């Protein structure tokens, strides 16, 4: 952002932990960059008091809106998150096959890690992005990587599940109990600080 001489960072229209963490990160490492938050814009809140106002605005510019009846959805290469008020309203998984539709024969997968990152999948050299995409395909077609909660959320992350499981096997083979405890403690600390925007 600094290289592009950005002066304003516009965030999403909702206030949640990710947005707050991102704002802290910018204020700490690039204090000269201004931050625009939609939820602090009183004029914007007056113009868009409801979801219907937002949809009408999109339609006025010819943008097709999509309203999902099955809950809020977040989608990225890392996975899909579904939120519903009632767990019984959750849709069928998108990335991950139902176990009844998976092959009864297990699929072998070879993962090569270097410096904690997967660099080769089934003999094919891969960048982090390609490795994640390949892992999504492999784990998804084998019914791996779905988590449901009682609060009405469903998380699909087949590639992340496969890659982290492979890395966990390496840790178990490489660390004794003391080293594993230290690694777990420091990893948790670093992850929390990253979420708060404390580390670059």
XYZ file of C-alpha atoms in Angstrom:
200
model
C 0.000 0.000 0.000
C 2.825 2.371 0.849
C 4.514 1.698 -2.508
C 1.284 2.598 -4.320
C 1.002 5.775 -2.215
C -2.469 4.900 -1.024
C -3.954 7.530 1.239
C -7.291 5.902 2.041
C -8.173 2.302 2.799
C -11.860 1.505 2.297
C -13.110 -1.451 4.277
C -16.274 -3.505 4.147
C -19.601 -2.197 5.372
C -19.647 -4.342 8.495
C -17.684 -4.074 11.687
C -16.175 -7.365 12.770
C -12.913 -8.736 14.140
C -11.197 -8.937 10.757
C -11.918 -5.300 9.925
C -10.832 -4.134 13.374
C -7.627 -6.173 13.139
C -6.876 -4.795 9.677
C -7.392 -1.249 10.914
C -4.982 -1.806 13.806
C -2.415 -3.222 11.394
C -2.615 -0.170 9.112
C -2.458 2.301 11.994
C 0.612 0.573 13.422
C 2.686 0.048 10.267
C 1.402 2.818 7.987
C 0.025 5.601 10.194
C 0.138 8.059 7.268
C -2.592 6.075 5.481
C -6.124 7.208 6.211
C -8.784 4.583 6.911
C -12.368 4.842 5.706
C -14.963 2.718 7.478
C -18.479 2.610 6.097
C -20.055 2.059 9.510
C -18.608 5.394 10.697
C -19.960 7.319 7.701
C -23.146 8.921 9.045
C -24.178 10.173 5.589
C -23.845 6.679 4.133
C -25.855 5.193 6.977
C -28.616 7.725 6.294
C -28.731 6.820 2.587
C -28.660 3.061 3.163
C -30.734 2.322 6.221
C -31.706 -1.178 5.074
C -30.659 -3.995 2.765
C -33.455 -2.955 0.397
C -31.774 0.453 -0.027
C -28.491 -1.228 -0.896
C -30.165 -3.485 -3.466
C -32.017 -0.557 -5.043
C -28.731 1.327 -5.400
C -27.075 -1.618 -7.149
C -30.004 -2.005 -9.529
C -29.922 1.691 -10.416
C -26.472 1.079 -11.920
C -27.456 -2.152 -13.650
C -25.672 -4.377 -11.145
C -27.456 -7.641 -10.510
C -27.889 -8.340 -6.838
C -27.901 -11.817 -5.364
C -29.863 -12.450 -2.198
C -29.247 -15.865 -0.717
C -32.069 -17.365 1.277
C -29.849 -19.996 2.843
C -27.734 -17.594 4.863
C -24.686 -15.424 4.571
C -21.815 -16.871 2.527
C -18.116 -16.010 2.409
C -16.175 -17.633 -0.424
C -12.450 -17.720 -1.196
C -9.795 -20.177 -2.343
C -9.315 -21.085 1.330
C -12.895 -22.299 1.610
C -16.537 -21.366 2.016
C -18.367 -20.253 5.139
C -22.152 -20.511 5.450
C -24.115 -18.800 8.225
C -27.752 -19.610 8.971
C -30.017 -18.812 11.887
C -31.072 -22.442 12.029
C -28.587 -25.274 11.539
C -31.304 -27.207 9.681
C -31.318 -24.522 6.968
C -27.673 -25.056 6.026
C -27.203 -25.902 2.322
C -25.327 -28.898 0.984
C -21.540 -28.440 0.849
C -20.166 -26.916 -2.347
C -16.488 -27.915 -2.280
C -16.817 -31.191 -0.405
C -18.618 -34.290 -1.647
C -21.007 -36.081 0.665
C -19.404 -39.247 2.037
C -22.081 -41.393 0.411
C -20.978 -40.074 -2.993
C -17.255 -40.642 -2.424
C -15.316 -43.621 -3.698
C -15.011 -46.536 -1.296
C -11.351 -46.851 -2.281
C -9.000 -44.462 -0.514
C -6.935 -42.071 -2.622
C -3.184 -41.809 -2.046
C -1.711 -38.322 -1.946
C 1.933 -37.282 -1.698
C 2.786 -33.898 -0.155
C 6.268 -32.382 0.017
C 6.943 -29.547 2.462
C 9.798 -27.072 2.573
C 10.102 -24.466 5.340
C 6.600 -25.333 6.481
C 4.992 -24.835 3.058
C 3.720 -27.447 0.645
C 5.830 -27.193 -2.523
C 4.858 -30.400 -4.322
C 1.588 -32.326 -4.648
C 1.645 -35.829 -6.129
C 4.972 -35.164 -7.830
C 3.938 -31.790 -9.273
C 5.831 -28.693 -8.129
C 3.365 -26.101 -6.893
C 3.241 -22.544 -5.620
C 1.282 -22.033 -2.370
C -1.817 -21.058 -4.368
C -1.599 -24.016 -6.758
C -0.935 -26.397 -3.857
C -4.060 -25.145 -2.097
C -6.170 -25.464 -5.249
C -4.937 -29.008 -5.876
C -5.526 -29.914 -2.234
C -9.063 -28.515 -2.484
C -9.810 -30.853 -5.395
C -8.251 -33.928 -3.792
C -9.743 -33.506 -0.325
C -13.095 -32.274 -1.618
C -13.766 -35.311 -3.786
C -12.941 -37.533 -0.809
C -15.370 -35.876 1.593
C -12.719 -34.184 3.731
C -12.932 -30.712 5.216
C -16.462 -29.881 6.439
C -17.248 -28.592 9.927
C -20.713 -27.703 11.231
C -21.533 -25.856 14.446
C -24.622 -25.737 16.636
C -24.795 -21.979 16.056
C -25.777 -22.513 12.417
C -22.419 -22.210 10.667
C -20.756 -24.554 8.203
C -17.121 -24.261 7.175
C -15.752 -25.913 4.043
C -11.961 -25.911 3.827
C -10.875 -29.206 2.246
C -7.508 -27.968 1.005
C -6.593 -26.325 4.291
C -7.576 -29.496 6.149
C -5.426 -31.711 3.926
C -2.350 -29.466 3.985
C -2.466 -28.859 7.738
C -2.950 -32.572 8.423
C 0.132 -33.379 6.355
C 2.143 -30.725 8.171
C 0.912 -32.002 11.527
C 2.230 -35.482 10.670
C 5.666 -33.963 10.026
C 5.597 -32.158 13.365
C 4.675 -35.359 15.182
C 7.619 -37.166 13.591
C 10.116 -34.314 14.097
C 9.328 -32.996 17.593
C 9.580 -34.644 20.951
C 6.962 -33.761 23.554
C 8.849 -30.763 24.968
C 9.578 -29.276 21.544
C 5.975 -29.848 20.466
C 4.660 -28.018 23.545
C 6.979 -25.057 22.909
C 6.065 -24.955 19.238
C 2.353 -25.030 20.056
C 2.729 -22.205 22.590
C 4.742 -19.911 20.326
C 2.594 -20.670 17.267
C -0.547 -19.753 19.182
C 1.057 -16.517 20.379
C 2.221 -15.506 16.892
C -1.184 -16.353 15.368
C -2.984 -14.196 17.930
C -0.613 -11.291 17.349
C -1.030 -11.561 13.583
C -4.804 -11.458 14.009
C -4.392 -8.259 16.017
C -2.059 -6.731 13.438
C 0.942 -6.776 15.764
C 3.381 -8.528 13.413
C 4.338 -7.522 9.866
